[in-house]
Short mmCIF file of C-alpha atoms and ligand atoms in Angstrom, two decimals:
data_model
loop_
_atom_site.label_atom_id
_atom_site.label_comp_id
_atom_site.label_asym_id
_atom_site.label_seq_id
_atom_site.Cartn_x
_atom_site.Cartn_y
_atom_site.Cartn_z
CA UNK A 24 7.56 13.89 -13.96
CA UNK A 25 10.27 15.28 -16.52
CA UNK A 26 13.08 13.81 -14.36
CA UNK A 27 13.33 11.13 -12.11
CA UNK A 28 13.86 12.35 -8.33
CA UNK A 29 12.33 15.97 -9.50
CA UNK A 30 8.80 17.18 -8.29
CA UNK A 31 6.01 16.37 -10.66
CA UNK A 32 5.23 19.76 -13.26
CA UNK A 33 1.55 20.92 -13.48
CA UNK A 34 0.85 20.59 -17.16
CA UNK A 35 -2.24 20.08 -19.89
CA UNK A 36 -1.95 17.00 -21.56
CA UNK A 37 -4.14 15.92 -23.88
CA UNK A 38 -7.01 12.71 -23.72
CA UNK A 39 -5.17 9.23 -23.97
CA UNK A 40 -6.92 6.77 -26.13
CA UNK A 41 -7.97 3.44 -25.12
CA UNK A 42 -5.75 0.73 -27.62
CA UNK A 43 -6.27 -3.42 -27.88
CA UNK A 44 -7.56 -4.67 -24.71
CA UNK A 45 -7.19 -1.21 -22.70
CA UNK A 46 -9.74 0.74 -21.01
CA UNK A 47 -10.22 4.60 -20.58
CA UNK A 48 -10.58 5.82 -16.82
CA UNK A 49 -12.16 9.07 -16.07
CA UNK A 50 -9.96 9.34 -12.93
CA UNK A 51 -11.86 10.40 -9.90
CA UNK A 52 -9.47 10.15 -7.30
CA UNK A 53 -5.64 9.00 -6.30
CA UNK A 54 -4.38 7.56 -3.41
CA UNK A 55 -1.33 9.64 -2.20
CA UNK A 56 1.46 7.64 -0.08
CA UNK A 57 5.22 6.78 0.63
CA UNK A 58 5.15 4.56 -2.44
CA UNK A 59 4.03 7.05 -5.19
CA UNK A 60 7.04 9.40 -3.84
CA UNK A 61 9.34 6.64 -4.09
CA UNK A 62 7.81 5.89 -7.70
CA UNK A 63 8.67 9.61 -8.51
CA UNK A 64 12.36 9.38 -6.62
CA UNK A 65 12.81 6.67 -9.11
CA UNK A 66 13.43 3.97 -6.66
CA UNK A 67 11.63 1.27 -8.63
CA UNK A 68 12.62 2.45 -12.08
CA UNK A 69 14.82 5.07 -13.36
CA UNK A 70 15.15 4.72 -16.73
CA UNK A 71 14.69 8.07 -18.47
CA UNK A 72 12.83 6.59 -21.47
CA UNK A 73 10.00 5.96 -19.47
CA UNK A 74 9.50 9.97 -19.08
CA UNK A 75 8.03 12.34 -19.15
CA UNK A 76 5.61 10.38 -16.53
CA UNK A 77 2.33 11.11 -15.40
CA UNK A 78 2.37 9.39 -11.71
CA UNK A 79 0.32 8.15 -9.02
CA UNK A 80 -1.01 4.25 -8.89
CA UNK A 81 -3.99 4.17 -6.57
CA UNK A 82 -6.18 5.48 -9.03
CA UNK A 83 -10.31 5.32 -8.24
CA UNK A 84 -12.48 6.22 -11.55
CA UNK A 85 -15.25 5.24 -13.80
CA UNK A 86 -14.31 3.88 -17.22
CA UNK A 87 -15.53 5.63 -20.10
CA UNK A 88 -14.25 3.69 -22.91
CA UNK A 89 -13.10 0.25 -24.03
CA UNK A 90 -10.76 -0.14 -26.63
CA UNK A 91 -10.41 -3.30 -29.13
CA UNK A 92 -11.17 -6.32 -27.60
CA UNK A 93 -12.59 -5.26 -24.44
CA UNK A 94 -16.09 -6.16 -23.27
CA UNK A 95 -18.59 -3.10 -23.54
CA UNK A 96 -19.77 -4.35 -19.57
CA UNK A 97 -16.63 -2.68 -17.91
CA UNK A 98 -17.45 1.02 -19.89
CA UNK A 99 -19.47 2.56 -16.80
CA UNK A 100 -18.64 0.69 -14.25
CA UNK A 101 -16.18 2.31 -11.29
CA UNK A 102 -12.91 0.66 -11.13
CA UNK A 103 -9.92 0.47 -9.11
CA UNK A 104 -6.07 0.44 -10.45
CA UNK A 105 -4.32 -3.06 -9.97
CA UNK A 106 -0.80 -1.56 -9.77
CA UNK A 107 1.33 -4.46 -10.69
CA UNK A 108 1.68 -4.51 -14.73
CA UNK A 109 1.67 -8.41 -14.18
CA UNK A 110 1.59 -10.61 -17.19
CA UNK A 111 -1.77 -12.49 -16.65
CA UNK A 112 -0.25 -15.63 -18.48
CA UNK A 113 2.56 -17.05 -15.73
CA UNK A 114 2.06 -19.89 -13.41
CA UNK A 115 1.90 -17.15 -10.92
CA UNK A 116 -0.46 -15.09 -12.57
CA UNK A 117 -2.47 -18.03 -12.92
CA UNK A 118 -2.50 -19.12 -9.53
CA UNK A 119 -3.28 -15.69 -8.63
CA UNK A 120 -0.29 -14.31 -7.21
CA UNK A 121 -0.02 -11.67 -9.66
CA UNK A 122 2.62 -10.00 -7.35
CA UNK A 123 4.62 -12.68 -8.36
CA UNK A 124 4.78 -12.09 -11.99
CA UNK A 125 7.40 -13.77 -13.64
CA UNK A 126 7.36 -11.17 -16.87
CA UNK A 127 6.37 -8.40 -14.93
CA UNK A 128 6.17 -5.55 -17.11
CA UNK A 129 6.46 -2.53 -14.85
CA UNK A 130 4.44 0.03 -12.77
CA UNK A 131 1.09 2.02 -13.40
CA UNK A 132 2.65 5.35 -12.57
CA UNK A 133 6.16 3.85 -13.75
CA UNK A 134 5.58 2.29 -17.16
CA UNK A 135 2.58 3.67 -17.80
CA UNK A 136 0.52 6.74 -17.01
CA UNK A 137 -1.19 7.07 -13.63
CA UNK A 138 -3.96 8.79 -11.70
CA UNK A 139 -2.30 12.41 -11.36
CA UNK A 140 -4.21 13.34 -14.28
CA UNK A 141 -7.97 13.66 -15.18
CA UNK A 142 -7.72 10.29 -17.61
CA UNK A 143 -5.59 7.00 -17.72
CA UNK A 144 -5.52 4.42 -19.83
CA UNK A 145 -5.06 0.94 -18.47
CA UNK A 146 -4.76 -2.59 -19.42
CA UNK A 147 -8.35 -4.05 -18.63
CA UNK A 148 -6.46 -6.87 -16.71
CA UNK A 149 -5.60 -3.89 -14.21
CA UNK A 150 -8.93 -2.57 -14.15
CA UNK A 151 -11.09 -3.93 -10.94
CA UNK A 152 -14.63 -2.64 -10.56
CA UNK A 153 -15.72 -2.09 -7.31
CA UNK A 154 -19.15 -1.59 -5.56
CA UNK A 155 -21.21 1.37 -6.26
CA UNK A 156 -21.61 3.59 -3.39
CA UNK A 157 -18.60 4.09 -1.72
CA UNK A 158 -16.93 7.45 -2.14
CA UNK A 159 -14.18 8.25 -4.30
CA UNK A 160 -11.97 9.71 -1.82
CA UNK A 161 -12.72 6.88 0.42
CA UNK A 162 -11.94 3.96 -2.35
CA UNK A 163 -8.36 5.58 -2.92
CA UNK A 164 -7.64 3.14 0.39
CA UNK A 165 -8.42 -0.13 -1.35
CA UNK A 166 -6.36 -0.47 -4.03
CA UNK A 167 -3.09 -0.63 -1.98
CA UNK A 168 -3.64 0.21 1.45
CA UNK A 169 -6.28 -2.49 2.11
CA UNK A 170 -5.24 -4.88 -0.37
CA UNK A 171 -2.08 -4.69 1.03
CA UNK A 172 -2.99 -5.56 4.71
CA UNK A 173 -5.48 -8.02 3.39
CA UNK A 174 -2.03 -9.98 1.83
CA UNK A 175 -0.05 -9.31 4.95
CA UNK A 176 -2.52 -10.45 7.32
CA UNK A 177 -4.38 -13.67 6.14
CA UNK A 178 -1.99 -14.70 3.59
CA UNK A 179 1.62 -13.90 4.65
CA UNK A 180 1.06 -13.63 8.54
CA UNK A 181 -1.97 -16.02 8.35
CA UNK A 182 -3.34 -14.50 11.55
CA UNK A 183 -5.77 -16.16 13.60
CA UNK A 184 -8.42 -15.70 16.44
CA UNK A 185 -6.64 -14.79 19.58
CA UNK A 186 -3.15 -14.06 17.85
CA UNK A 187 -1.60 -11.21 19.53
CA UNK A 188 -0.11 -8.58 17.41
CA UNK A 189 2.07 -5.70 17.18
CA UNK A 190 1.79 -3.33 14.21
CA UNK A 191 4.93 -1.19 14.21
CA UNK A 192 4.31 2.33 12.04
CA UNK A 193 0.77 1.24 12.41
CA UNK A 194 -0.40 5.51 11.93
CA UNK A 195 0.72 5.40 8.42
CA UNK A 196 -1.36 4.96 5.10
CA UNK A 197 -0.59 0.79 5.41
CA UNK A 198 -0.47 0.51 9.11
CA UNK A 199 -3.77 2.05 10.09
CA UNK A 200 -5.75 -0.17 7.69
CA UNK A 201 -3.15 -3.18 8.47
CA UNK A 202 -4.18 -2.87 12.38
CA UNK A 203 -8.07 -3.01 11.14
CA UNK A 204 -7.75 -6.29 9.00
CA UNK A 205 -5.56 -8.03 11.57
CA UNK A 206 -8.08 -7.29 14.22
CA UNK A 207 -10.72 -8.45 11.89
CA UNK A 208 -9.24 -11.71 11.23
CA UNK A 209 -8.97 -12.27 14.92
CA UNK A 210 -6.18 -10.29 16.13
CA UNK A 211 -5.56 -9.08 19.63
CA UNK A 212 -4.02 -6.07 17.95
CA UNK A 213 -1.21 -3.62 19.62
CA UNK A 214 -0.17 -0.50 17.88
CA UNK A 215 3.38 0.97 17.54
CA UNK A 216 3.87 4.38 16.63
CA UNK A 217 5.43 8.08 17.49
CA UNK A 218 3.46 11.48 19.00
CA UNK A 219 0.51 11.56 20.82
CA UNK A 220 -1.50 12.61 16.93
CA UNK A 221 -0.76 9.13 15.66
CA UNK A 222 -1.49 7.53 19.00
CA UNK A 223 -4.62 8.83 19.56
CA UNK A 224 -6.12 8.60 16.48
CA UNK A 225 -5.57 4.62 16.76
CA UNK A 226 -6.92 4.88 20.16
CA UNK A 227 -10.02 6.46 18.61
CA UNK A 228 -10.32 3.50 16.37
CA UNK A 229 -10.04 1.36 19.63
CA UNK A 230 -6.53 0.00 19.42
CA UNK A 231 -4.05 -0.16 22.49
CA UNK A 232 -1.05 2.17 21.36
CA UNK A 233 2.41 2.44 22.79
CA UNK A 234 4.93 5.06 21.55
CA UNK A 235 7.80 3.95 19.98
CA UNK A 236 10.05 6.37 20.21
CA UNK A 237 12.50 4.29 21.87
CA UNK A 238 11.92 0.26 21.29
CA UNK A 239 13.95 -0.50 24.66
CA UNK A 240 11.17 1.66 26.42
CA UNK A 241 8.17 -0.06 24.55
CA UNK A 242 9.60 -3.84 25.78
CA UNK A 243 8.82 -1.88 29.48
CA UNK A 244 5.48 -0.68 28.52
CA UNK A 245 4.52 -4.12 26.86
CA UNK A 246 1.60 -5.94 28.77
CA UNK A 247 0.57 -9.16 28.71
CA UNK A 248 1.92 -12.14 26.13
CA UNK A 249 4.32 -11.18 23.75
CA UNK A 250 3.26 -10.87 20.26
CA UNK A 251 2.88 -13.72 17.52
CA UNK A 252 3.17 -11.29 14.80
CA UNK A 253 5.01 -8.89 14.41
CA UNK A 254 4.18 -6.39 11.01
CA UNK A 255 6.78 -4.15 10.60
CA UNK A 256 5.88 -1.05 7.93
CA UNK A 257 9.21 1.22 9.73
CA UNK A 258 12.18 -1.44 8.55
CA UNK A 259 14.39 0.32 10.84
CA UNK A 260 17.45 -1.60 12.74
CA UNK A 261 15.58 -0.82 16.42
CA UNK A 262 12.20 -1.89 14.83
CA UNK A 263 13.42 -4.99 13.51
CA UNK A 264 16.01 -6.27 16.18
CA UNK A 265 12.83 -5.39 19.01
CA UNK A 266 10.24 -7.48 16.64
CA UNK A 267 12.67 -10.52 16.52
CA UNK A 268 13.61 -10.19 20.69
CA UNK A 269 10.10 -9.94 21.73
CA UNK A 270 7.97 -12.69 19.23
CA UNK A 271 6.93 -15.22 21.18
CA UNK A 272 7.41 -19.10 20.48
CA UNK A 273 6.46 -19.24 16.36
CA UNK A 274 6.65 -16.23 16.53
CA UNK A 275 6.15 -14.51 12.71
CA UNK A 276 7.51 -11.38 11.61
CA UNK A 277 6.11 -9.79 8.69
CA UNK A 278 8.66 -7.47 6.48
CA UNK A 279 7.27 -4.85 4.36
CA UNK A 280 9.58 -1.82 3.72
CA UNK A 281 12.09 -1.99 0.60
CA UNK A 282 14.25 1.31 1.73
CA UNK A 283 17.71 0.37 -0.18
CA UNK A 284 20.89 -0.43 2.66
CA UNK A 285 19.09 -1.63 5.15
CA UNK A 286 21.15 -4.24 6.87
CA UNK A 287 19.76 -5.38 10.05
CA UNK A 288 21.61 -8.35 12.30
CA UNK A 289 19.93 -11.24 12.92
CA UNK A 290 20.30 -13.63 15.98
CA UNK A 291 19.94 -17.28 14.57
CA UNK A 292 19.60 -19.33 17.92
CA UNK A 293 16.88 -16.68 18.98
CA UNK A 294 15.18 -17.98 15.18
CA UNK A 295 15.45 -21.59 15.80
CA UNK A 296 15.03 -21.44 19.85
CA UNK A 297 11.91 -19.63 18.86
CA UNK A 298 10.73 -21.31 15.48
CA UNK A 299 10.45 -17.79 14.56
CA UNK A 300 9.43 -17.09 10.79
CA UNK A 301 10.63 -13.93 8.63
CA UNK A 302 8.34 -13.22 5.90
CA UNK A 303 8.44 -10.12 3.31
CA UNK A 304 4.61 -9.31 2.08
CA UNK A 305 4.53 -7.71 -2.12
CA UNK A 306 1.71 -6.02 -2.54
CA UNK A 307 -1.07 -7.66 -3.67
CA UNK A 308 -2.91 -9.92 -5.40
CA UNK A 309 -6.29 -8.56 -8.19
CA UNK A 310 -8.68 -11.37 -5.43
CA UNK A 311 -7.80 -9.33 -2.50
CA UNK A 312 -8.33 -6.00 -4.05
CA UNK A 313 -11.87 -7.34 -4.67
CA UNK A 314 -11.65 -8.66 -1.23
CA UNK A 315 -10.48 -4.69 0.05
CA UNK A 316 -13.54 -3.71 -1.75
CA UNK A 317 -16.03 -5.58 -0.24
CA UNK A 318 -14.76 -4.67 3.46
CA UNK A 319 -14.91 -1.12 2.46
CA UNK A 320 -17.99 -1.26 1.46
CA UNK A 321 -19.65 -2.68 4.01
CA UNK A 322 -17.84 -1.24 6.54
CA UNK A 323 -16.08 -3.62 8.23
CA UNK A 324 -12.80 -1.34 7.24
CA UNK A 325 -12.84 2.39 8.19
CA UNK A 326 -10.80 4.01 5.44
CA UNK A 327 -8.38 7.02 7.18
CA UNK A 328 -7.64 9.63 4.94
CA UNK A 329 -5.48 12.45 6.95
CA UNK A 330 -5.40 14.87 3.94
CA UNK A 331 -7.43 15.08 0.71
CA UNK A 332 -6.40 18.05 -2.01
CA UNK A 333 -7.04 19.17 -5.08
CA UNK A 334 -4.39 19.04 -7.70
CA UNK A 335 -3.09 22.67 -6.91
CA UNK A 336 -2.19 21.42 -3.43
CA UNK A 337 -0.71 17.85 -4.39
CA UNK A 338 3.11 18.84 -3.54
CA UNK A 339 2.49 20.56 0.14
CA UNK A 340 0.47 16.89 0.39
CA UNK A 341 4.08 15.00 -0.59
CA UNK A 342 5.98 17.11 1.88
CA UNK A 343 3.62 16.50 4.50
CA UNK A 344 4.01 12.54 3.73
CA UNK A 345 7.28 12.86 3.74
CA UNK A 346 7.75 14.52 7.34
CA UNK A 347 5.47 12.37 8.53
CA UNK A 348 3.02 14.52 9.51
CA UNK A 349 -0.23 12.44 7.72
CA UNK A 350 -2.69 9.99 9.64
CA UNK A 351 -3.52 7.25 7.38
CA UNK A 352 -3.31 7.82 3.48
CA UNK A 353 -3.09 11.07 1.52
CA UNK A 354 -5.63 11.64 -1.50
CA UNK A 355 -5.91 13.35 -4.83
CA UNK A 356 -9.13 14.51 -5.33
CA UNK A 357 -10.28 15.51 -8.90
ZN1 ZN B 6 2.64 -13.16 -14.91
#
């Protein structure tokens, strides 16, 4: 990326080198999604000393060198982007919310180079190994996708057996792996989304799904108790005024979309008649990535990839994303 907002320039760059406590990645893969496109708009930095920028945070590769004071044992092993350059030393960082960081340095992707290219360099603290055996294309899920849902679902929407929930955008890269760990943890798990595509590929995964096209339509169509938990990925004003009307008693609705001038209304005796609780879900933290791993690799989590490409392809892949048009998560392939 040469300028913020501008489509990313195919380009040979040479080999980074591993410096004090960094590790080289061989990248193997890159998880393609709404949030590298908004890294590239800009939208979480824009400073133009940070470019030219190599992008993409949901990097999957095998390190292949350590630099000064890093361990030999990571060189070899397959590792997964943490993509929070958190500080490691905070009370948050120690308590392991490194989502939280208090001297939070940036972005992989942002501040530093990212997985659109064959290598990256990374501070070991970002580098997770992760089970052999699972494919590349496959592991591009965990870093954020999974992770992500993971955080939403037993941490920030502590969901529990029998909870009912309603997962709105729940066709996208997030929602589709947000819908599995919520029905993992317990979940009685409805899915919100738009065009019979999206709705019956979360059918084929087993979940009810209701078109949501028109929120006044989907209160009609909704069966049975009203939802617990609502997990919002769309942050639109219909999405979020439906999710507060329809939560039952303690109700919680989960927030995760940071689109700028997005004001929504908010009914406060509906809150407090309802005990209703508004939560907003960051990320991540490096536990649950681990945690991602494991249910990937065993299974428990079906990673949906609607489109992997080659390099050569990687823009058609971003328009795609953009319009929508993707089931699950989008992947670089190298
Ligand atoms: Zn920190």
């Amino acid at each position: 990326v040469h300028r913020w907002g501008s489509p990313p320039i195919a380009e040979d760059l040479p080999v980074p080198r591993a410096n004090e406590n960094e590790v080289l990645v061989q990248v193997e893969a890159c998880g393609v999604g709404m949030t590298v496109l908004n890294c590239i708009r800009g939208d979480l930095a824009d400073d133009p000393v940070l470019l030219p920028r190599v992008p993409g945070h949901e990097i999957v590769g095998r390190v292949v060198a350590a630099g000064p004071g890093v361990g030999s044992e990571l060189v070899g092993r397959r590792v997964i982007a943490y993509f929070y350059l958190s500080c490691g030393r905070c009370m948050q960082c120690i308590a392991g919310d490194e989502s939280r960081c208090r001297d939070l340095a940036g972005w992989v992707g942002v501040h530093r180079d990212g997985g659109y290219a064959r290598y990256a360099v990374l501070p070991a603290f970002n580098a997770i190994p992760i089970p052999e055996g699972i494919d590349v294309v496959d592991a591009t899920v965990i870093p954020d996708a999974v992770a992500t849902a993971i955080h939403v679902c037993r941490r920030r929407a502590g969901i529990g057996m029998g909870d009912r929930i309603a997962v709105i955008g729940a066709a996208g890269g997030v929602g589709i792996h947000v819908a599995q760990v919520a029905r993992l943890c317990g979940g009685d798990v409805v899915c919100l989304d738009i065009g019979d595509p999206k709705l019956f590929a979360l059918a084929e995964l087993g979940f009810d799904a209701i078109d949501s096209t028109d929120f006044d339509e989907v209160g009609r169509s909704w069966k049975g108790p009203p939802p617990d938990v609502v997990i919002d990925l769309l942050g639109t004003d219909p999405s979020l005024t439906w999710a507060t009307a329809s939560l039952g008693i303690g109700g919680r609705l989960i927030v995760l979309t940071t689109f700028r001038d997005r004001i929504t209304s908010l009914d406060p005796r509906r809150v407090v008649l309802g005990e209703l609780s508004i939560v907003g879900s960051k990320y991540a933290s490096r536990a649950e990535l681990m945690a991602a791993a494991d249910l990937v690799g065993s299974g428990q989590i079906v990673p949906v990839i609607g489109q992997a490409v080659e390099s050569g392809e990687l823009l058609d892949l971003h328009e795609a994303i953009r319009e929508g048009s993707v089931i699950g998560r989008g992947a670089l392939r190298w």
